[in-house]
CSV table of C-alpha atoms and ligand atoms in Angstrom, one decimal:
chain,number,residue,atom,x,y,z
A,1,MET,CA,32.1,12.1,23.8
A,2,VAL,CA,35.3,14.0,22.9
A,3,ILE,CA,35.6,17.7,23.7
A,4,VAL,CA,38.5,19.5,22.0
A,5,MET,CA,39.4,22.7,23.8
A,6,LYS,CA,40.7,25.8,22.0
A,7,PRO,CA,44.5,26.4,22.0
A,8,ASN,CA,45.6,28.5,25.0
A,9,THR,CA,42.5,27.8,27.1
A,10,PRO,CA,43.2,29.3,30.5
A,11,ALA,CA,43.9,26.7,33.2
A,12,ASP,CA,41.1,28.0,35.5
A,13,GLU,CA,38.5,27.8,32.6
A,14,LEU,CA,39.6,24.2,32.0
A,15,GLU,CA,39.3,23.4,35.7
A,16,LYS,CA,35.8,25.0,35.9
A,17,LEU,CA,34.6,22.9,32.9
A,18,GLU,CA,36.1,19.8,34.4
A,19,LYS,CA,34.4,20.4,37.7
A,20,LYS,CA,31.0,20.9,36.0
A,21,LEU,CA,31.4,17.7,34.0
A,22,ARG,CA,32.4,15.7,37.0
A,23,SER,CA,29.4,17.0,38.9
A,24,LEU,CA,27.2,15.7,36.1
A,25,GLY,CA,28.7,12.2,36.9
A,26,PHE,CA,31.3,11.8,34.1
A,27,ASP,CA,34.8,10.5,34.4
A,28,ILE,CA,37.2,12.5,32.3
A,29,ASP,CA,40.2,11.2,30.4
A,30,PHE,CA,42.6,14.1,29.6
A,31,SER,CA,44.9,14.2,26.6
A,32,GLN,CA,47.3,17.1,26.4
A,33,GLY,CA,48.8,17.8,22.9
A,34,ALA,CA,51.2,20.6,21.9
A,35,ASN,CA,48.3,23.0,21.2
A,36,TYR,CA,45.1,21.2,22.1
A,37,THR,CA,43.7,19.7,25.3
A,38,ILE,CA,41.2,17.0,24.6
A,39,LEU,CA,38.7,15.7,27.1
A,40,GLY,CA,37.3,12.2,26.7
A,41,LEU,CA,34.0,12.0,28.6
A,42,ILE,CA,33.3,8.6,30.1
A,43,GLY,CA,29.7,7.8,31.0
A,44,ASP,CA,26.2,8.1,29.5
A,45,THR,CA,26.4,11.1,27.3
A,46,THR,CA,22.9,10.8,25.8
A,47,LEU,CA,21.6,13.5,28.2
A,48,ILE,CA,24.4,16.0,27.4
A,49,ASN,CA,23.3,19.2,25.8
A,50,VAL,CA,25.9,19.3,22.9
A,51,GLN,CA,24.7,22.8,21.7
A,52,GLN,CA,25.5,24.3,25.2
A,53,LEU,CA,28.9,22.7,25.2
A,54,GLN,CA,29.6,23.9,21.7
A,55,ALA,CA,28.7,27.4,22.8
A,56,HIS,CA,31.4,27.4,25.5
A,57,THR,CA,33.9,30.2,24.8
A,58,TYR,CA,36.9,27.8,25.0
A,59,VAL,CA,35.4,24.7,23.4
A,60,ASP,CA,36.6,24.2,19.8
A,61,ARG,CA,34.7,21.0,18.9
A,62,VAL,CA,32.4,18.4,20.4
A,63,LEU,CA,32.5,14.9,18.8
A,64,ARG,CA,30.0,12.2,19.6
A,65,VAL,CA,31.4,8.7,19.9
A,66,GLN,CA,28.1,7.2,21.0
A,67,HIS,CA,24.8,7.5,19.2
A,68,PRO,CA,22.3,10.0,20.8
A,69,PHE,CA,19.7,7.3,21.1
A,70,LYS,CA,19.8,4.8,24.0
A,71,ARG,CA,16.6,2.8,24.5
A,72,VAL,CA,16.3,1.9,20.8
A,73,SER,CA,20.0,1.1,20.6
A,74,ARG,CA,21.3,-2.5,20.1
A,75,HIS,CA,24.2,-1.4,22.2
A,76,PHE,CA,22.0,-1.2,25.3
A,77,HIS,CA,19.7,-4.1,24.3
A,78,PRO,CA,21.6,-6.6,22.2
A,79,GLU,CA,18.8,-9.2,21.6
A,80,ASP,CA,16.2,-8.6,18.9
A,81,THR,CA,12.9,-7.3,20.3
A,82,VAL,CA,10.0,-9.6,19.4
A,83,ILE,CA,6.6,-8.1,19.5
A,84,ASP,CA,3.4,-10.1,19.9
A,85,ILE,CA,0.2,-8.9,18.2
A,86,ASN,CA,-2.6,-11.2,19.2
A,87,GLY,CA,-0.3,-14.2,18.6
A,88,CYS,CA,1.4,-12.9,15.5
A,89,LYS,CA,5.1,-12.4,16.3
A,90,VAL,CA,7.2,-9.6,14.7
A,91,GLY,CA,11.0,-9.6,14.8
A,92,ASN,CA,11.5,-13.4,15.5
A,93,GLY,CA,13.0,-14.2,12.1
A,94,ASN,CA,9.7,-14.8,10.4
A,95,ILE,CA,8.0,-12.2,8.1
A,96,ILE,CA,4.8,-10.5,9.0
A,97,MET,CA,2.5,-9.6,6.2
A,98,ILE,CA,0.2,-6.5,6.6
A,99,ALA,CA,-2.2,-5.8,3.8
A,100,GLY,CA,-5.3,-3.8,3.0
A,101,PRO,CA,-6.5,-0.7,1.3
A,102,CYS,CA,-4.9,2.7,1.8
A,103,ALA,CA,-8.2,4.0,3.2
A,104,VAL,CA,-11.4,2.4,4.6
A,105,GLU,CA,-14.0,3.5,2.1
A,106,SER,CA,-17.1,1.4,3.0
A,107,LYS,CA,-17.9,-1.8,4.8
A,108,GLU,CA,-18.3,-3.7,1.6
A,109,GLN,CA,-15.0,-2.5,0.2
A,110,LEU,CA,-13.0,-3.4,3.4
A,111,LEU,CA,-14.6,-6.8,3.9
A,112,THR,CA,-14.1,-7.7,0.3
A,113,ILE,CA,-10.4,-6.8,0.5
A,114,ALA,CA,-9.9,-8.3,4.0
A,115,ASN,CA,-11.3,-11.7,2.9
A,116,HIS,CA,-9.0,-11.6,-0.2
A,117,VAL,CA,-5.8,-10.7,1.7
A,118,LYS,CA,-6.5,-13.2,4.4
A,119,ARG,CA,-6.9,-16.0,1.9
A,120,SER,CA,-3.6,-14.9,0.3
A,121,GLY,CA,-1.8,-15.3,3.7
A,122,ALA,CA,-1.8,-11.8,5.2
A,123,ASP,CA,-1.5,-11.8,9.0
A,124,LEU,CA,-2.7,-8.2,9.7
A,125,LEU,CA,-5.3,-6.0,8.0
A,126,ARG,CA,-4.5,-2.3,7.4
A,127,GLY,CA,-6.8,0.5,6.5
A,128,GLY,CA,-6.8,4.2,7.1
A,129,ALA,CA,-9.7,5.9,8.9
A,130,TYR,CA,-7.9,9.2,9.3
A,131,LYS,CA,-6.0,10.1,6.2
A,132,PRO,CA,-3.2,12.6,6.1
A,133,ARG,CA,-3.7,14.0,2.6
A,134,THR,CA,-1.6,16.6,0.9
A,135,SER,CA,-4.7,18.3,-0.4
A,136,PRO,CA,-7.6,19.4,1.9
A,137,TYR,CA,-10.0,18.6,-0.9
A,138,SER,CA,-8.9,14.9,-1.1
A,139,PHE,CA,-10.8,12.2,0.8
A,140,GLN,CA,-9.9,12.6,4.5
A,141,GLY,CA,-11.2,9.2,5.7
A,142,LEU,CA,-14.3,8.0,7.4
A,143,GLU,CA,-12.9,8.7,10.9
A,144,GLU,CA,-14.7,6.8,13.7
A,145,GLU,CA,-17.1,5.2,11.2
A,146,GLY,CA,-14.0,3.8,9.5
A,147,LEU,CA,-12.7,2.5,12.8
A,148,LYS,CA,-16.0,0.7,13.4
A,149,ILE,CA,-15.8,-0.9,10.0
A,150,LEU,CA,-12.2,-2.1,10.7
A,151,LEU,CA,-13.4,-3.7,13.9
A,152,GLU,CA,-16.2,-5.5,12.0
A,153,ALA,CA,-13.6,-6.8,9.5
A,154,LYS,CA,-11.4,-7.9,12.4
A,155,ARG,CA,-14.3,-9.8,14.0
A,156,SER,CA,-15.2,-11.5,10.7
A,157,THR,CA,-11.7,-12.4,9.6
A,158,GLY,CA,-9.8,-12.7,12.9
A,159,MET,CA,-7.1,-10.5,11.6
A,160,PRO,CA,-5.7,-7.8,14.0
A,161,ILE,CA,-5.9,-4.3,12.6
A,162,VAL,CA,-3.4,-1.6,11.9
A,163,THR,CA,-4.7,1.9,11.4
A,164,GLU,CA,-3.2,5.4,11.5
A,165,CYS,CA,-3.6,8.1,14.1
A,166,ILE,CA,-2.9,11.6,13.0
A,167,SER,CA,-3.4,13.7,16.1
A,168,ASP,CA,-2.8,13.4,19.8
A,169,ASP,CA,-6.4,14.2,20.6
A,170,THR,CA,-7.6,11.0,18.8
A,171,VAL,CA,-5.1,8.6,20.3
A,172,ASP,CA,-7.5,7.2,22.9
A,173,LEU,CA,-10.2,6.7,20.4
A,174,VAL,CA,-8.0,5.0,17.8
A,175,ALA,CA,-6.5,2.9,20.7
A,176,ASP,CA,-10.0,1.6,21.5
A,177,TYR,CA,-10.2,0.0,18.1
A,178,ALA,CA,-6.7,-0.7,16.8
A,179,ASP,CA,-4.3,-3.5,17.6
A,180,VAL,CA,-1.5,-1.5,16.1
A,181,ILE,CA,-1.4,2.3,15.9
A,182,GLN,CA,0.4,3.6,12.8
A,183,ILE,CA,2.3,6.9,13.0
A,184,GLY,CA,2.7,8.0,9.4
A,185,ALA,CA,5.6,9.6,7.6
A,186,ARG,CA,4.2,13.1,7.9
A,187,ASN,CA,3.9,12.7,11.7
A,188,MET,CA,7.2,11.0,12.4
A,189,GLN,CA,8.4,14.1,14.2
A,190,ASN,CA,5.1,15.1,15.8
A,191,PHE,CA,6.5,14.9,19.2
A,192,ALA,CA,3.2,15.5,21.1
A,193,LEU,CA,1.8,12.5,19.2
A,194,LEU,CA,4.8,10.3,19.8
A,195,LYS,CA,4.7,11.0,23.6
A,196,LYS,CA,0.9,10.3,23.6
A,197,VAL,CA,1.2,6.9,21.8
A,198,GLY,CA,4.2,6.2,24.1
A,199,GLN,CA,1.7,6.3,27.0
A,200,THR,CA,-0.5,3.6,25.5
A,201,ASP,CA,0.0,-0.1,25.7
A,202,LYS,CA,-0.6,-0.6,21.9
A,203,VAL,CA,1.9,-1.7,19.4
A,204,ILE,CA,3.1,1.3,17.4
A,205,LEU,CA,4.1,1.1,13.7
A,206,LEU,CA,6.3,4.1,13.2
A,207,LYS,CA,6.9,5.0,9.5
A,208,ARG,CA,10.1,6.9,8.4
A,209,GLY,CA,9.6,10.6,7.7
A,210,MET,CA,10.0,11.3,4.0
A,211,SER,CA,13.1,13.5,4.7
A,212,ALA,CA,14.3,11.8,7.9
A,213,THR,CA,17.8,10.5,8.4
A,214,ILE,CA,18.2,7.1,10.0
A,215,GLU,CA,19.3,8.8,13.2
A,216,GLU,CA,16.2,11.1,13.2
A,217,PHE,CA,14.0,8.0,12.6
A,218,LEU,CA,15.5,6.2,15.5
A,219,MET,CA,15.3,9.3,17.7
A,220,ALA,CA,11.5,9.5,16.9
A,221,ALA,CA,11.2,5.8,18.1
A,222,GLU,CA,13.3,6.8,21.2
A,223,TYR,CA,10.5,9.3,22.1
A,224,ILE,CA,8.0,6.4,22.2
A,225,LEU,CA,10.2,4.1,24.3
A,226,ALA,CA,11.2,7.0,26.6
A,227,ALA,CA,7.4,7.5,27.3
A,228,GLY,CA,7.2,3.9,28.4
A,229,ASN,CA,6.0,2.0,25.4
A,230,HIS,CA,8.7,-0.5,24.1
A,231,LYS,CA,6.4,-2.1,21.5
A,232,VAL,CA,7.6,-0.2,18.4
A,233,ILE,CA,7.9,-1.6,14.9
A,234,LEU,CA,9.8,0.6,12.4
A,235,CYS,CA,8.8,0.9,8.8
A,236,GLU,CA,10.9,2.0,5.8
A,237,ARG,CA,8.6,3.6,3.2
A,238,GLY,CA,11.0,5.5,1.0
A,239,ILE,CA,12.5,8.9,1.2
A,240,ARG,CA,12.2,12.0,-1.0
A,241,THR,CA,15.2,12.4,-3.3
A,242,TYR,CA,15.8,14.2,-6.6
A,243,GLU,CA,14.2,11.3,-8.5
A,244,THR,CA,10.7,11.9,-9.6
A,245,TYR,CA,10.0,8.7,-11.6
A,246,THR,CA,9.0,6.9,-8.4
A,247,ARG,CA,6.9,8.5,-5.7
A,248,ASN,CA,9.8,8.1,-3.2
A,249,THR,CA,13.2,6.3,-3.3
A,250,LEU,CA,13.1,3.1,-1.3
A,251,ASP,CA,16.2,3.1,1.0
A,252,ILE,CA,16.9,-0.6,1.3
A,253,SER,CA,20.2,0.3,3.1
A,254,SER,CA,18.2,1.7,6.0
A,255,ILE,CA,16.8,-1.8,6.7
A,256,VAL,CA,20.4,-3.2,7.0
A,257,ALA,CA,21.6,-0.1,9.0
A,258,ILE,CA,18.7,-0.3,11.4
A,259,LYS,CA,19.2,-4.0,12.0
A,260,GLU,CA,22.7,-3.1,13.1
A,261,LEU,CA,21.9,0.0,15.1
A,262,SER,CA,18.6,-1.1,16.8
A,263,HIS,CA,17.0,-4.2,18.3
A,264,LEU,CA,13.5,-3.0,17.1
A,265,PRO,CA,11.9,-4.9,14.2
A,266,ILE,CA,11.8,-3.1,10.9
A,267,ILE,CA,9.3,-3.8,8.1
A,268,CYS,CA,9.1,-2.3,4.6
A,269,ASP,CA,6.2,-0.5,2.8
A,270,PRO,CA,7.1,-0.7,-0.9
A,271,SER,CA,3.7,0.6,-2.0
A,272,HIS,CA,4.4,4.2,-0.8
A,273,ALA,CA,8.0,4.0,-1.9
A,274,ALA,CA,7.2,3.1,-5.5
A,275,GLY,CA,3.8,4.8,-6.0
A,276,LYS,CA,3.3,2.4,-8.9
A,277,TRP,CA,1.8,-1.1,-8.5
A,278,GLU,CA,4.1,-2.7,-11.0
A,279,MET,CA,7.2,-2.0,-8.9
A,280,VAL,CA,5.7,-3.2,-5.6
A,281,GLU,CA,6.6,-6.9,-5.9
A,282,PRO,CA,10.2,-6.4,-7.0
A,283,LEU,CA,10.8,-3.9,-4.2
A,284,ALA,CA,9.1,-6.2,-1.7
A,285,LYS,CA,11.4,-9.1,-2.6
A,286,ALA,CA,14.5,-6.8,-2.3
A,287,ALA,CA,13.4,-5.7,1.2
A,288,ILE,CA,12.9,-9.3,2.4
A,289,ALA,CA,16.3,-10.3,0.9
A,290,ALA,CA,17.9,-7.4,2.8
A,291,GLY,CA,16.5,-8.6,6.1
A,292,ALA,CA,13.1,-6.8,6.7
A,293,ASP,CA,10.9,-8.4,9.3
A,294,GLY,CA,7.8,-8.0,7.2
A,295,LEU,CA,5.9,-6.0,4.6
A,296,MET,CA,3.0,-3.6,4.5
A,297,ILE,CA,1.3,-3.6,1.1
A,298,GLU,CA,-1.7,-1.7,-0.2
A,299,VAL,CA,-4.3,-3.9,-1.9
A,300,HIS,CA,-7.6,-2.8,-3.5
A,301,HIS,CA,-10.0,-5.0,-5.5
A,302,GLN,CA,-11.0,-2.0,-7.7
A,303,PRO,CA,-7.9,0.3,-7.7
A,304,GLU,CA,-9.3,2.4,-10.5
A,305,LEU,CA,-12.1,3.4,-8.1
A,306,ALA,CA,-10.0,3.8,-5.0
A,307,LEU,CA,-10.4,7.0,-3.1
A,308,SER,CA,-6.7,7.1,-2.3
A,309,ASP,CA,-3.5,5.6,-3.7
A,310,GLY,CA,-5.1,3.4,-6.4
A,311,ALA,CA,-2.0,3.7,-8.6
A,312,GLN,CA,0.1,1.8,-6.1
A,313,SER,CA,-2.5,-0.7,-5.0
A,314,LEU,CA,-2.2,-4.3,-6.0
A,315,LYS,CA,-5.2,-6.3,-7.1
A,316,PRO,CA,-5.9,-9.3,-4.8
A,317,GLU,CA,-4.5,-11.9,-7.3
A,318,LYS,CA,-1.2,-9.9,-7.6
A,319,TYR,CA,-1.0,-9.8,-3.8
A,320,THR,CA,-1.4,-13.5,-3.7
A,321,HIS,CA,1.5,-13.9,-6.1
A,322,LEU,CA,3.6,-11.4,-4.1
A,323,VAL,CA,3.1,-13.4,-0.8
A,324,GLN,CA,4.2,-16.6,-2.5
A,325,ALA,CA,7.2,-14.9,-4.1
A,326,VAL,CA,8.5,-13.2,-0.9
A,327,LYS,CA,8.1,-16.4,1.1
A,328,GLN,CA,10.4,-18.1,-1.3
A,329,ILE,CA,13.0,-15.3,-1.0
A,330,HIS,CA,12.7,-15.5,2.8
A,331,SER,CA,13.3,-19.2,2.8
A,332,ILE,CA,16.5,-18.8,0.8
A,333,LYS,CA,17.6,-16.0,3.1
A,334,SER,CA,17.1,-18.2,6.1
A,335,TYR,CA,19.1,-20.9,4.4
A,336,VAL,CA,22.0,-18.5,3.6
B,1,PEP,C1,-0.3,5.1,4.6
B,1,PEP,O1,0.3,4.1,5.1
B,1,PEP,O2,-1.4,5.1,4.1
B,1,PEP,C2,0.4,6.4,4.5
B,1,PEP,C3,-0.2,7.5,4.5
B,1,PEP,O3,1.8,6.2,4.5
B,1,PEP,P1,3.0,7.2,4.7
B,1,PEP,O4,2.7,7.9,6.0
B,1,PEP,O5,4.2,6.3,4.7
B,1,PEP,O6,2.9,8.2,3.6
B,2,MN,MN1,-1.7,5.1,1.1
């Protein structure tokens, strides 16, 4: 961290600040220019309160050299994190395929889709039992009944389950059923929820907030790791831009950036990015070509009857095609 002092800072003020920073455990590298004194802080600056420093009467500017995240940073953990979900490995160079309906609607619906996606090559089954809907009048999910249906589907197909938790008071309940707890885009900065799932031993699938920067996304993951849970999979699902033709704009560059900045695996959800089923396969291919560790895709056998997100849901045969296509792209990528 670099602190630029204002011109003509009194010597005793500079000394006081130096003393304070040294007492916090930093070494200081001074650089004295004609007008400015610059302090280079050496040490772990992740815990520094930049706002307080910036409020100092004689501080002109504070510039971060290091990122504000630590535990998620590749700098502190150079090797890729590999996460094991009942034998399915994420982050080891293979691609993990997660598929299923947006919402669990009934036992028959989920089992039909689960059997289809399993045959197509999906590794994990997704399905929302608690749905964070924009409208209070839209289907809100079957709640615990939905979790029970997910467990039945897991028992009959052998596929581990991914399901969303939307409030800190249901974390324990969801954790009783789920193999992977999803934190959705709308809750990416629900810090109470992040801390609570950070205290579980479940794998957490953290989706990017619709207006979150890459740094904010990684800071949200940092909350989970700081609470003790290192099993976090990130998910790029598109961000809100001025473009309205698609539901969101898929930020492929975030996959590349996060691979560089963090050791955590990152997968892509092209369904919520596109909002249209026709665009899901091309975006999925692009994400895999860019280095994503897997894909989460919404699939429904009767999308015209789906209680949520039918327009972006692939029919089972289209999902089968997608799996084959992305596996080909992945094999080329490995070759390159
Ligand atoms: C979902 O996965 O069903 C979902 C609600 O996604 P997001 O949080 O990315 O909108
Ligand atoms: Mn959905």
